[in-house]
PDB file of C-alpha atoms in Angstrom:
ATOM      1  CA  MET G 128      26.414   8.724  10.941  1.00  0.00           C
ATOM      2  CA  THR G 129      24.737   8.428  14.307  1.00  0.00           C
ATOM      3  CA  SER G 130      23.113   5.163  15.278  1.00  0.00           C
ATOM      4  CA  PRO G 131      19.527   4.849  14.009  1.00  0.00           C
ATOM      5  CA  SER G 132      18.561   3.016  17.186  1.00  0.00           C
ATOM      6  CA  SER G 133      18.138   6.283  19.142  1.00  0.00           C
ATOM      7  CA  SER G 134      14.600   7.247  18.169  1.00  0.00           C
ATOM      8  CA  VAL G 135      13.279  10.760  17.785  1.00  0.00           C
ATOM      9  CA  ALA G 136      10.023   9.540  19.351  1.00  0.00           C
ATOM     10  CA  ASP G 137      10.623   6.300  21.201  1.00  0.00           C
ATOM     11  CA  HIS G 138       7.352   5.349  22.946  1.00  0.00           C
ATOM     12  CA  HIS G 139       6.777   1.788  24.054  1.00  0.00           C
ATOM     13  CA  ASP G 140       3.642   1.192  21.982  1.00  0.00           C
ATOM     14  CA  ALA G 141       4.144   3.741  19.176  1.00  0.00           C
ATOM     15  CA  MET G 142       5.462   2.621  15.825  1.00  0.00           C
ATOM     16  CA  VAL G 143       8.844   4.011  14.740  1.00  0.00           C
ATOM     17  CA  HIS G 144       8.887   4.326  10.939  1.00  0.00           C
ATOM     18  CA  ARG G 145      12.028   5.592   9.220  1.00  0.00           C
ATOM     19  CA  GLY G 146      12.864   6.200   5.598  1.00  0.00           C
ATOM     20  CA  PHE G 147      16.487   5.413   4.734  1.00  0.00           C
ATOM     21  CA  LEU G 148      17.897   6.995   1.568  1.00  0.00           C
ATOM     22  CA  TYR G 149      21.023   4.949   0.962  1.00  0.00           C
ATOM     23  CA  ARG G 150      23.902   5.288  -1.474  1.00  0.00           C
ATOM     24  CA  ASP G 151      25.365   1.767  -1.538  1.00  0.00           C
ATOM     25  CA  GLU G 152      25.319  -1.629   0.183  1.00  0.00           C
ATOM     26  CA  ALA G 153      28.082  -0.581   2.584  1.00  0.00           C
ATOM     27  CA  GLU G 154      25.827   2.157   3.952  1.00  0.00           C
ATOM     28  CA  VAL G 155      22.984  -0.358   4.267  1.00  0.00           C
ATOM     29  CA  VAL G 156      25.221  -2.556   6.410  1.00  0.00           C
ATOM     30  CA  ASP G 157      26.408   0.421   8.489  1.00  0.00           C
ATOM     31  CA  VAL G 158      22.851   1.503   9.331  1.00  0.00           C
ATOM     32  CA  CYS G 159      20.882  -1.737   9.390  1.00  0.00           C
ATOM     33  CA  VAL G 160      23.153  -4.229  11.174  1.00  0.00           C
ATOM     34  CA  PRO G 161      23.157  -2.332  14.530  1.00  0.00           C
ATOM     35  CA  PHE G 162      19.373  -1.920  14.184  1.00  0.00           C
ATOM     36  CA  LEU G 163      18.912  -5.664  13.609  1.00  0.00           C
ATOM     37  CA  ARG G 164      21.271  -6.711  16.400  1.00  0.00           C
ATOM     38  CA  GLU G 165      19.510  -4.375  18.816  1.00  0.00           C
ATOM     39  CA  GLY G 166      16.283  -6.179  17.975  1.00  0.00           C
ATOM     40  CA  LEU G 167      17.812  -9.602  18.517  1.00  0.00           C
ATOM     41  CA  GLU G 168      19.143  -8.518  21.917  1.00  0.00           C
ATOM     42  CA  ALA G 169      15.645  -7.272  22.847  1.00  0.00           C
ATOM     43  CA  ASP G 170      14.060 -10.547  21.677  1.00  0.00           C
ATOM     44  CA  ASP G 171      12.114  -8.754  18.942  1.00  0.00           C
ATOM     45  CA  ALA G 172      10.804 -10.676  15.931  1.00  0.00           C
ATOM     46  CA  VAL G 173      13.363  -9.482  13.370  1.00  0.00           C
ATOM     47  CA  ALA G 174      12.887  -9.610   9.593  1.00  0.00           C
ATOM     48  CA  VAL G 175      14.477  -8.268   6.416  1.00  0.00           C
ATOM     49  CA  VAL G 176      12.336  -7.827   3.299  1.00  0.00           C
ATOM     50  CA  ALA G 177      14.692  -6.286   0.772  1.00  0.00           C
ATOM     51  CA  ALA G 178      16.468  -6.474  -2.575  1.00  0.00           C
ATOM     52  CA  MET G 179      18.590  -9.606  -2.884  1.00  0.00           C
ATOM     53  CA  SER G 180      21.826  -7.584  -3.011  1.00  0.00           C
ATOM     54  CA  ASN G 181      21.025  -6.060   0.373  1.00  0.00           C
ATOM     55  CA  ILE G 182      19.921  -9.406   1.813  1.00  0.00           C
ATOM     56  CA  THR G 183      23.286 -10.886   0.824  1.00  0.00           C
ATOM     57  CA  ALA G 184      25.218  -7.966   2.310  1.00  0.00           C
ATOM     58  CA  LEU G 185      23.276  -8.102   5.578  1.00  0.00           C
ATOM     59  CA  ARG G 186      23.571 -11.900   5.899  1.00  0.00           C
ATOM     60  CA  ASP G 187      27.326 -11.682   5.477  1.00  0.00           C
ATOM     61  CA  ALA G 188      27.680  -8.827   7.963  1.00  0.00           C
ATOM     62  CA  LEU G 189      25.458 -10.491  10.595  1.00  0.00           C
ATOM     63  CA  GLY G 190      27.397 -13.733  10.536  1.00  0.00           C
ATOM     64  CA  GLN G 191      25.921 -16.274  12.964  1.00  0.00           C
ATOM     65  CA  ASP G 192      23.219 -13.776  13.977  1.00  0.00           C
ATOM     66  CA  ALA G 193      21.685 -14.115  10.492  1.00  0.00           C
ATOM     67  CA  ALA G 194      20.171 -17.447  11.564  1.00  0.00           C
ATOM     68  CA  SER G 195      17.867 -15.572  13.966  1.00  0.00           C
ATOM     69  CA  VAL G 196      16.578 -13.171  11.293  1.00  0.00           C
ATOM     70  CA  GLN G 197      13.780 -13.902   8.823  1.00  0.00           C
ATOM     71  CA  PHE G 198      14.779 -12.980   5.259  1.00  0.00           C
ATOM     72  CA  GLU G 199      12.402 -12.488   2.318  1.00  0.00           C
ATOM     73  CA  GLU G 200      13.124 -11.096  -1.136  1.00  0.00           C
ATOM     74  CA  ALA G 201      11.158  -7.880  -1.701  1.00  0.00           C
ATOM     75  CA  LEU G 202       9.810  -8.982  -5.095  1.00  0.00           C
ATOM     76  CA  ASN G 203       7.913 -11.809  -3.369  1.00  0.00           C
ATOM     77  CA  TRP G 204       6.419  -9.500  -0.755  1.00  0.00           C
ATOM     78  CA  TYR G 205       5.632  -6.189  -2.466  1.00  0.00           C
ATOM     79  CA  GLN G 206       3.182  -7.245  -5.152  1.00  0.00           C
ATOM     80  CA  HIS G 207       0.025  -5.436  -4.021  1.00  0.00           C
ATOM     81  CA  PRO G 208      -0.140  -2.555  -1.496  1.00  0.00           C
ATOM     82  CA  VAL G 209      -3.186  -3.614   0.533  1.00  0.00           C
ATOM     83  CA  ARG G 210      -2.242  -7.300   0.516  1.00  0.00           C
ATOM     84  CA  THR G 211       1.193  -6.276   1.797  1.00  0.00           C
ATOM     85  CA  ILE G 212      -0.444  -4.361   4.660  1.00  0.00           C
ATOM     86  CA  ALA G 213      -2.481  -7.498   5.402  1.00  0.00           C
ATOM     87  CA  ALA G 214       0.668  -9.643   5.377  1.00  0.00           C
ATOM     88  CA  TYR G 215       2.459  -7.336   7.813  1.00  0.00           C
ATOM     89  CA  ASP G 216      -0.673  -7.232   9.972  1.00  0.00           C
ATOM     90  CA  SER G 217      -0.650 -11.038  10.136  1.00  0.00           C
ATOM     91  CA  PHE G 218       3.066 -11.005  11.001  1.00  0.00           C
ATOM     92  CA  VAL G 219       2.588  -8.490  13.839  1.00  0.00           C
ATOM     93  CA  LYS G 220      -0.333 -10.449  15.278  1.00  0.00           C
ATOM     94  CA  ALA G 221       1.402 -13.823  14.948  1.00  0.00           C
ATOM     95  CA  GLU G 222       4.474 -12.582  16.836  1.00  0.00           C
ATOM     96  CA  ALA G 223       2.586 -10.805  19.641  1.00  0.00           C
ATOM     97  CA  PRO G 224       3.396 -10.066  22.397  1.00  0.00           C
ATOM     98  CA  ARG G 225       6.902  -9.800  20.916  1.00  0.00           C
ATOM     99  CA  ARG G 226       7.661  -6.545  19.139  1.00  0.00           C
ATOM    100  CA  VAL G 227       8.336  -6.640  15.388  1.00  0.00           C
ATOM    101  CA  ARG G 228      11.444  -5.044  13.894  1.00  0.00           C
ATOM    102  CA  VAL G 229      11.795  -4.917  10.096  1.00  0.00           C
ATOM    103  CA  ILE G 230      14.157  -3.735   7.397  1.00  0.00           C
ATOM    104  CA  ALA G 231      11.828  -3.176   4.434  1.00  0.00           C
ATOM    105  CA  GLU G 232      12.490  -2.206   0.824  1.00  0.00           C
ATOM    106  CA  PRO G 233       9.394  -1.584  -1.302  1.00  0.00           C
ATOM    107  CA  VAL G 234       9.746  -2.328  -5.011  1.00  0.00           C
ATOM    108  CA  TRP G 235       9.478   0.762  -7.247  1.00  0.00           C
ATOM    109  CA  GLN G 236      11.044  -0.339 -10.506  1.00  0.00           C
ATOM    110  CA  GLY G 237       8.614  -1.350 -13.238  1.00  0.00           C
ATOM    111  CA  ARG G 238       5.636   0.442 -11.683  1.00  0.00           C
ATOM    112  CA  THR G 239       3.242   2.560 -13.715  1.00  0.00           C
ATOM    113  CA  PRO G 240       2.739   6.171 -12.534  1.00  0.00           C
ATOM    114  CA  LEU G 241      -0.587   5.107 -11.001  1.00  0.00           C
ATOM    115  CA  GLU G 242       1.084   2.230  -9.143  1.00  0.00           C
ATOM    116  CA  VAL G 243       3.841   4.545  -7.849  1.00  0.00           C
ATOM    117  CA  VAL G 244       1.193   6.760  -6.257  1.00  0.00           C
ATOM    118  CA  GLU G 245      -0.497   3.736  -4.663  1.00  0.00           C
ATOM    119  CA  TRP G 246       2.776   2.407  -3.233  1.00  0.00           C
ATOM    120  CA  ALA G 247       3.579   5.861  -1.848  1.00  0.00           C
ATOM    121  CA  ARG G 248       0.128   5.848  -0.280  1.00  0.00           C
ATOM    122  CA  TYR G 249       0.936   2.403   1.167  1.00  0.00           C
ATOM    123  CA  GLU G 250       4.039   3.811   2.883  1.00  0.00           C
ATOM    124  CA  SER G 251       1.868   6.530   4.401  1.00  0.00           C
ATOM    125  CA  ILE G 252      -0.958   4.185   5.457  1.00  0.00           C
ATOM    126  CA  VAL G 253       1.538   2.044   7.390  1.00  0.00           C
ATOM    127  CA  ASN G 254       1.765   4.872   9.929  1.00  0.00           C
ATOM    128  CA  ALA G 255      -1.962   4.555  10.659  1.00  0.00           C
ATOM    129  CA  ALA G 256      -2.314   0.791  10.334  1.00  0.00           C
ATOM    130  CA  PHE G 257       0.471   0.038  12.844  1.00  0.00           C
ATOM    131  CA  ALA G 258       0.455   3.245  14.884  1.00  0.00           C
ATOM    132  CA  HIS G 259       0.171   1.452  18.243  1.00  0.00           C
ATOM    133  CA  SER G 260       1.900  -1.811  17.360  1.00  0.00           C
ATOM    134  CA  GLY G 261       5.271  -0.906  18.841  1.00  0.00           C
ATOM    135  CA  ALA G 262       6.840  -1.989  15.531  1.00  0.00           C
ATOM    136  CA  ARG G 263      10.224  -0.640  14.444  1.00  0.00           C
ATOM    137  CA  ALA G 264      10.776  -0.286  10.696  1.00  0.00           C
ATOM    138  CA  ILE G 265      13.483   1.118   8.430  1.00  0.00           C
ATOM    139  CA  CYS G 266      12.340   1.425   4.801  1.00  0.00           C
ATOM    140  CA  CYS G 267      15.234   1.463   2.334  1.00  0.00           C
ATOM    141  CA  TYR G 268      15.327   3.678  -0.770  1.00  0.00           C
ATOM    142  CA  ASP G 269      18.209   3.276  -3.237  1.00  0.00           C
ATOM    143  CA  ARG G 270      18.934   6.845  -4.262  1.00  0.00           C
ATOM    144  CA  ARG G 271      21.184   5.622  -7.125  1.00  0.00           C
ATOM    145  CA  LEU G 272      18.209   4.118  -8.957  1.00  0.00           C
ATOM    146  CA  LEU G 273      15.018   5.818  -7.808  1.00  0.00           C
ATOM    147  CA  HIS G 274      13.408   8.869  -9.385  1.00  0.00           C
ATOM    148  CA  PRO G 275      13.597  12.047  -7.253  1.00  0.00           C
ATOM    149  CA  GLU G 276       9.788  12.004  -6.986  1.00  0.00           C
ATOM    150  CA  ILE G 277       9.963   8.683  -5.112  1.00  0.00           C
ATOM    151  CA  LEU G 278      12.606  10.061  -2.732  1.00  0.00           C
ATOM    152  CA  THR G 279      10.291  13.014  -2.088  1.00  0.00           C
ATOM    153  CA  TYR G 280       7.510  10.552  -1.295  1.00  0.00           C
ATOM    154  CA  ALA G 281       9.851   8.891   1.216  1.00  0.00           C
ATOM    155  CA  ARG G 282      10.231  12.171   3.091  1.00  0.00           C
ATOM    156  CA  ARG G 283       6.478  12.762   3.057  1.00  0.00           C
ATOM    157  CA  THR G 284       5.519   9.293   4.288  1.00  0.00           C
ATOM    158  CA  HIS G 285       8.116   8.652   7.030  1.00  0.00           C
ATOM    159  CA  PRO G 286       8.149  10.667  10.265  1.00  0.00           C
ATOM    160  CA  GLU G 287      11.920  10.115  10.491  1.00  0.00           C
ATOM    161  CA  ILE G 288      14.564  10.133   7.751  1.00  0.00           C
ATOM    162  CA  ILE G 289      18.078   8.712   7.630  1.00  0.00           C
ATOM    163  CA  ASP G 290      20.066  10.461   4.876  1.00  0.00           C
ATOM    164  CA  GLY G 291      23.773  10.630   5.568  1.00  0.00           C
ATOM    165  CA  GLN G 292      23.012  11.265   9.233  1.00  0.00           C
ATOM    166  CA  GLY G 293      20.133  10.712  11.569  1.00  0.00           C
ATOM    167  CA  PRO G 294      17.547   9.626  12.205  1.00  0.00           C
ATOM    168  CA  GLU G 295      16.107  13.115  11.981  1.00  0.00           C
ATOM    169  CA  LYS G 296      12.545  14.352  11.998  1.00  0.00           C
ATOM    170  CA  SER G 297      11.249  14.771   8.449  1.00  0.00           C
ATOM    171  CA  ASP G 298       9.993  18.312   7.965  1.00  0.00           C
ATOM    172  CA  ALA G 299       8.090  17.133   4.866  1.00  0.00           C
ATOM    173  CA  TYR G 300       6.144  14.420   6.698  1.00  0.00           C
ATOM    174  CA  THR G 301       2.377  14.480   6.087  1.00  0.00           C
ATOM    175  CA  ASP G 302      -0.145  12.576   8.204  1.00  0.00           C
ATOM    176  CA  PRO G 303      -1.765   9.591   6.437  1.00  0.00           C
ATOM    177  CA  GLY G 304      -5.234  11.112   6.080  1.00  0.00           C
ATOM    178  CA  PRO G 305      -4.155  14.320   4.329  1.00  0.00           C
ATOM    179  CA  PHE G 306      -1.540  12.453   2.264  1.00  0.00           C
ATOM    180  CA  SER G 307      -4.088   9.918   1.049  1.00  0.00           C
ATOM    181  CA  ALA G 308      -6.514  12.720   0.251  1.00  0.00           C
ATOM    182  CA  THR G 309      -3.922  14.371  -1.996  1.00  0.00           C
ATOM    183  CA  CYS G 310      -3.545  11.080  -3.878  1.00  0.00           C
ATOM    184  CA  ASP G 311      -7.294  11.059  -4.530  1.00  0.00           C
ATOM    185  CA  ARG G 312      -7.378  14.673  -5.685  1.00  0.00           C
ATOM    186  CA  ARG G 313      -5.425  13.958  -8.843  1.00  0.00           C
ATOM    187  CA  PRO G 314      -7.815  14.550 -11.770  1.00  0.00           C
ATOM    188  CA  LEU G 315      -9.107  11.405 -13.438  1.00  0.00           C
ATOM    189  CA  PRO G 316      -9.457  11.304 -17.231  1.00  0.00           C
ATOM    190  CA  ALA G 317     -13.002  10.924 -18.489  1.00  0.00           C
ATOM    191  CA  ALA G 318     -14.230   7.462 -19.393  1.00  0.00           C
ATOM    192  CA  PRO G 319     -13.638   6.767 -23.098  1.00  0.00           C
ATOM    193  CA  ARG G 320     -16.470   6.849 -25.608  1.00  0.00           C
ATOM    194  CA  THR G 321     -16.075   3.092 -26.021  1.00  0.00           C
ATOM    195  CA  ALA G 322     -17.032   2.466 -22.376  1.00  0.00           C
ATOM    196  CA  GLU G 323     -20.159   0.348 -21.892  1.00  0.00           C
ATOM    197  CA  SER G 324     -22.565   1.569 -19.227  1.00  0.00           C
ATOM    198  CA  LEU G 325     -25.336   0.206 -17.044  1.00  0.00           C
ATOM    199  CA  PRO G 326     -27.704   2.304 -14.890  1.00  0.00           C
ATOM    200  CA  ILE G 327     -28.020   1.020 -11.304  1.00  0.00           C
ATOM    201  CA  THR G 328     -31.327   1.734  -9.600  1.00  0.00           C
ATOM    202  CA  THR G 329     -31.512  -0.927  -6.867  1.00  0.00           C
ATOM    203  CA  ALA G 330     -29.179  -2.603  -4.387  1.00  0.00           C
ATOM    204  CA  ASP G 331     -29.752  -5.987  -6.060  1.00  0.00           C
ATOM    205  CA  PRO G 332     -26.285  -6.884  -7.394  1.00  0.00           C
ATOM    206  CA  ASP G 333     -27.241  -9.726  -9.768  1.00  0.00           C
ATOM    207  CA  THR G 334     -27.603  -7.509 -12.845  1.00  0.00           C
ATOM    208  CA  VAL G 335     -24.296  -5.816 -12.036  1.00  0.00           C
ATOM    209  CA  ARG G 336     -22.535  -9.160 -11.663  1.00  0.00           C
ATOM    210  CA  THR G 337     -23.845 -10.403 -15.022  1.00  0.00           C
ATOM    211  CA  PHE G 338     -22.923  -7.176 -16.810  1.00  0.00           C
ATOM    212  CA  VAL G 339     -19.348  -7.192 -15.488  1.00  0.00           C
ATOM    213  CA  ALA G 340     -18.801 -10.923 -15.976  1.00  0.00           C
ATOM    214  CA  GLU G 341     -19.855 -10.767 -19.635  1.00  0.00           C
ATOM    215  CA  ARG G 342     -17.402  -7.962 -20.397  1.00  0.00           C
ATOM    216  CA  ALA G 343     -14.559  -9.520 -18.445  1.00  0.00           C
ATOM    217  CA  SER G 344     -15.073 -12.808 -20.327  1.00  0.00           C
ATOM    218  CA  ARG G 345     -15.108 -10.954 -23.621  1.00  0.00           C
ATOM    219  CA  HIS G 346     -11.662  -9.521 -22.836  1.00  0.00           C
ATOM    220  CA  GLY G 347     -10.271 -12.958 -21.978  1.00  0.00           C
ATOM    221  CA  MET G 348      -9.861 -12.360 -18.249  1.00  0.00           C
ATOM    222  CA  GLY G 349      -8.882 -15.448 -16.254  1.00  0.00           C
ATOM    223  CA  HIS G 350     -11.360 -17.136 -13.927  1.00  0.00           C
ATOM    224  CA  GLU G 351      -9.898 -15.964 -10.609  1.00  0.00           C
ATOM    225  CA  ALA G 352      -9.423 -12.351 -11.714  1.00  0.00           C
ATOM    226  CA  LEU G 353     -12.943 -12.345 -13.187  1.00  0.00           C
ATOM    227  CA  ARG G 354     -14.443 -13.690  -9.974  1.00  0.00           C
ATOM    228  CA  ASN G 355     -12.582 -11.099  -7.889  1.00  0.00           C
ATOM    229  CA  MET G 356     -13.600  -8.248 -10.156  1.00  0.00           C
ATOM    230  CA  VAL G 357     -17.266  -9.240 -10.175  1.00  0.00           C
ATOM    231  CA  ALA G 358     -17.353  -9.463  -6.362  1.00  0.00           C
ATOM    232  CA  ALA G 359     -15.612  -6.098  -5.928  1.00  0.00           C
ATOM    233  CA  VAL G 360     -17.830  -4.238  -8.402  1.00  0.00           C
ATOM    234  CA  ALA G 361     -20.999  -5.699  -6.868  1.00  0.00           C
ATOM    235  CA  GLU G 362     -19.883  -4.592  -3.389  1.00  0.00           C
ATOM    236  CA  VAL G 363     -19.180  -1.014  -4.495  1.00  0.00           C
ATOM    237  CA  ALA G 364     -22.395  -0.793  -6.523  1.00  0.00           C
ATOM    238  CA  THR G 365     -24.434  -1.944  -3.518  1.00  0.00           C
ATOM    239  CA  THR G 366     -22.681   0.607  -1.286  1.00  0.00           C
ATOM    240  CA  ALA G 367     -23.372   3.375  -3.824  1.00  0.00           C
ATOM    241  CA  ILE G 368     -27.117   2.713  -3.793  1.00  0.00           C
ATOM    242  CA  ARG G 369     -27.479   2.111  -0.054  1.00  0.00           C
ATOM    243  CA  HIS G 370     -25.400   5.074   1.111  1.00  0.00           C
ATOM    244  CA  GLY G 371     -25.486   7.459  -1.826  1.00  0.00           C
ATOM    245  CA  GLY G 372     -28.795   6.900  -3.543  1.00  0.00           C
ATOM    246  CA  ALA G 373     -30.108   6.075  -6.990  1.00  0.00           C
ATOM    247  CA  PRO G 374     -29.514   6.268  -9.802  1.00  0.00           C
ATOM    248  CA  ALA G 375     -25.848   5.281  -9.979  1.00  0.00           C
ATOM    249  CA  ARG G 376     -24.034   4.261 -13.124  1.00  0.00           C
ATOM    250  CA  LEU G 377     -21.550   1.468 -13.852  1.00  0.00           C
ATOM    251  CA  SER G 378     -19.157   1.894 -16.775  1.00  0.00           C
ATOM    252  CA  VAL G 379     -16.629  -0.687 -17.976  1.00  0.00           C
ATOM    253  CA  TRP G 380     -13.746  -0.300 -20.441  1.00  0.00           C
ATOM    254  CA  ALA G 381     -10.293  -1.656 -21.261  1.00  0.00           C
ATOM    255  CA  GLN G 382      -7.291   0.578 -20.583  1.00  0.00           C
ATOM    256  CA  GLU G 383      -3.585  -0.239 -20.892  1.00  0.00           C
ATOM    257  CA  GLY G 384      -3.940  -3.888 -19.939  1.00  0.00           C
ATOM    258  CA  ASP G 385      -6.565  -3.269 -17.247  1.00  0.00           C
ATOM    259  CA  LEU G 386     -10.301  -3.691 -17.238  1.00  0.00           C
ATOM    260  CA  VAL G 387     -11.662  -0.601 -15.487  1.00  0.00           C
ATOM    261  CA  SER G 388     -15.007  -0.551 -13.693  1.00  0.00           C
ATOM    262  CA  GLU G 389     -16.321   2.850 -12.666  1.00  0.00           C
ATOM    263  CA  ILE G 390     -19.254   3.306 -10.271  1.00  0.00           C
ATOM    264  CA  ALA G 391     -20.524   6.887 -10.022  1.00  0.00           C
ATOM    265  CA  GLY G 392     -23.534   8.157  -8.110  1.00  0.00           C
ATOM    266  CA  PRO G 393     -24.991  10.981  -6.054  1.00  0.00           C
ATOM    267  CA  GLY G 394     -23.964  11.779  -2.498  1.00  0.00           C
ATOM    268  CA  HIS G 395     -20.721  11.334  -0.588  1.00  0.00           C
ATOM    269  CA  TRP G 396     -20.667   7.684   0.411  1.00  0.00           C
ATOM    270  CA  TYR G 397     -17.151   7.070   1.666  1.00  0.00           C
ATOM    271  CA  PRO G 398     -16.263   8.503   5.076  1.00  0.00           C
ATOM    272  CA  ASP G 399     -12.604   9.532   4.704  1.00  0.00           C
ATOM    273  CA  ALA G 400      -9.402   9.138   2.706  1.00  0.00           C
ATOM    274  CA  LEU G 401      -8.254   6.115   4.760  1.00  0.00           C
ATOM    275  CA  TRP G 402     -11.450   4.118   4.167  1.00  0.00           C
ATOM    276  CA  GLY G 403     -10.636   0.511   3.362  1.00  0.00           C
ATOM    277  CA  PHE G 404      -6.854   0.815   3.719  1.00  0.00           C
ATOM    278  CA  THR G 405      -6.414  -0.397   7.295  1.00  0.00           C
ATOM    279  CA  PRO G 406      -7.255  -3.937   8.447  1.00  0.00           C
ATOM    280  CA  PRO G 407     -10.780  -4.101   9.897  1.00  0.00           C
ATOM    281  CA  ALA G 408     -11.224  -4.728  13.608  1.00  0.00           C
ATOM    282  CA  ASP G 409     -12.256  -8.230  14.613  1.00  0.00           C
ATOM    283  CA  SER G 410     -15.842  -7.031  15.094  1.00  0.00           C
ATOM    284  CA  ALA G 411     -16.026  -5.255  11.716  1.00  0.00           C
ATOM    285  CA  PRO G 412     -17.619  -6.759   8.596  1.00  0.00           C
ATOM    286  CA  ALA G 413     -15.205  -9.060   6.798  1.00  0.00           C
ATOM    287  CA  PHE G 414     -15.597  -7.470   3.364  1.00  0.00           C
ATOM    288  CA  GLY G 415     -16.407  -3.808   2.704  1.00  0.00           C
ATOM    289  CA  LEU G 416     -13.894  -1.598   0.913  1.00  0.00           C
ATOM    290  CA  TRP G 417     -10.967  -3.408   2.593  1.00  0.00           C
ATOM    291  CA  GLY G 418     -12.086  -6.539   0.745  1.00  0.00           C
ATOM    292  CA  VAL G 419     -12.594  -4.576  -2.467  1.00  0.00           C
ATOM    293  CA  ARG G 420      -9.042  -3.238  -2.276  1.00  0.00           C
ATOM    294  CA  MET G 421      -7.743  -6.753  -1.638  1.00  0.00           C
ATOM    295  CA  LEU G 422      -9.480  -8.024  -4.786  1.00  0.00           C
ATOM    296  CA  CYS G 423      -8.517  -5.225  -7.199  1.00  0.00           C
ATOM    297  CA  ASP G 424      -5.129  -4.052  -8.414  1.00  0.00           C
ATOM    298  CA  VAL G 425      -5.886  -0.343  -7.902  1.00  0.00           C
ATOM    299  CA  VAL G 426      -8.877   1.517  -6.446  1.00  0.00           C
ATOM    300  CA  GLN G 427      -9.357   5.238  -7.146  1.00  0.00           C
ATOM    301  CA  MET G 428     -11.922   7.382  -5.325  1.00  0.00           C
ATOM    302  CA  GLN G 429     -13.086  10.932  -5.833  1.00  0.00           C
ATOM    303  CA  ALA G 430     -15.956  12.986  -4.421  1.00  0.00           C
ATOM    304  CA  ASP G 431     -17.169  16.449  -5.378  1.00  0.00           C
ATOM    305  CA  ALA G 432     -20.388  18.438  -5.581  1.00  0.00           C
ATOM    306  CA  ASP G 433     -21.719  16.050  -8.232  1.00  0.00           C
ATOM    307  CA  GLY G 434     -21.316  12.941  -6.066  1.00  0.00           C
ATOM    308  CA  THR G 435     -18.870  10.080  -5.603  1.00  0.00           C
ATOM    309  CA  LEU G 436     -16.873   8.098  -8.157  1.00  0.00           C
ATOM    310  CA  ILE G 437     -14.886   4.901  -7.550  1.00  0.00           C
ATOM    311  CA  ARG G 438     -12.757   3.220 -10.227  1.00  0.00           C
ATOM    312  CA  LEU G 439     -11.580  -0.364  -9.872  1.00  0.00           C
ATOM    313  CA  HIS G 440      -8.651  -1.535 -11.987  1.00  0.00           C
ATOM    314  CA  THR G 441      -8.153  -5.264 -12.623  1.00  0.00           C
ATOM    315  CA  ARG G 442      -5.336  -6.638 -14.792  1.00  0.00           C
ATOM    316  CA  ILE G 443      -6.647  -8.527 -17.803  1.00  0.00           C
TER     317      ILE G 443
END
């Protein structure tokens, strides 16, 4: 295997984002240790966020150099896609002007099909969120355990792939905008007949907040989750009226351990498939859809000739 430190596209300020489809811990050591040591020699901020078995293998192989590397178990880091983007954004900014170099291993086991799609979207969004950060990242995928669909996602969301040799350009790579759009084109099942609905005719969110809070309380949702859900639904409902028009409709129902809030209305009132996924600029409003995504477990968006629909999923 050739050294992964020779980049296909090695610009000073461009992110280098590689997917690594590994077969065992020995291969992880073979690929990742030279990458980490290169970062230490360049005075990069070097971190490993991975499965504990790989952390142990890399610590042992690095020897004394391990003391200069930040280690974090992946389960503690990869709990929510947008919050993970925010955490990496904070890390990049805190270490500036040093460059960040990371071995990352997103957690795929135990995810629902909907969550798998959102974590694949996360891997794609990283390319846009940190495009000019200068960051270097190798994202590890254990091909012994992961479903072939997830390995296909790796090839679609990483410009470069390491798979027995490399890095090599991924012919399957798709830019973040088009990739995210394909995630949103998956058909959504209709709301169940048991869903409770509220027409929305004004941008005053008080009625929306009361309606959502009553139903969340009825389902036994905890205080913090309830507060987050109410704030997120009110934000989306206000956006629907201001930018799409009235009337809109809010529907709420329970589904597989989630409380789902759907806001549907006329017009196309989100600008593109990346809306709300990348950290806002310092001059941008602090909330918006970025805040909504931070507060909810999953956000789904679709737009067609009939208008725009956004579904917010919050764990009960």
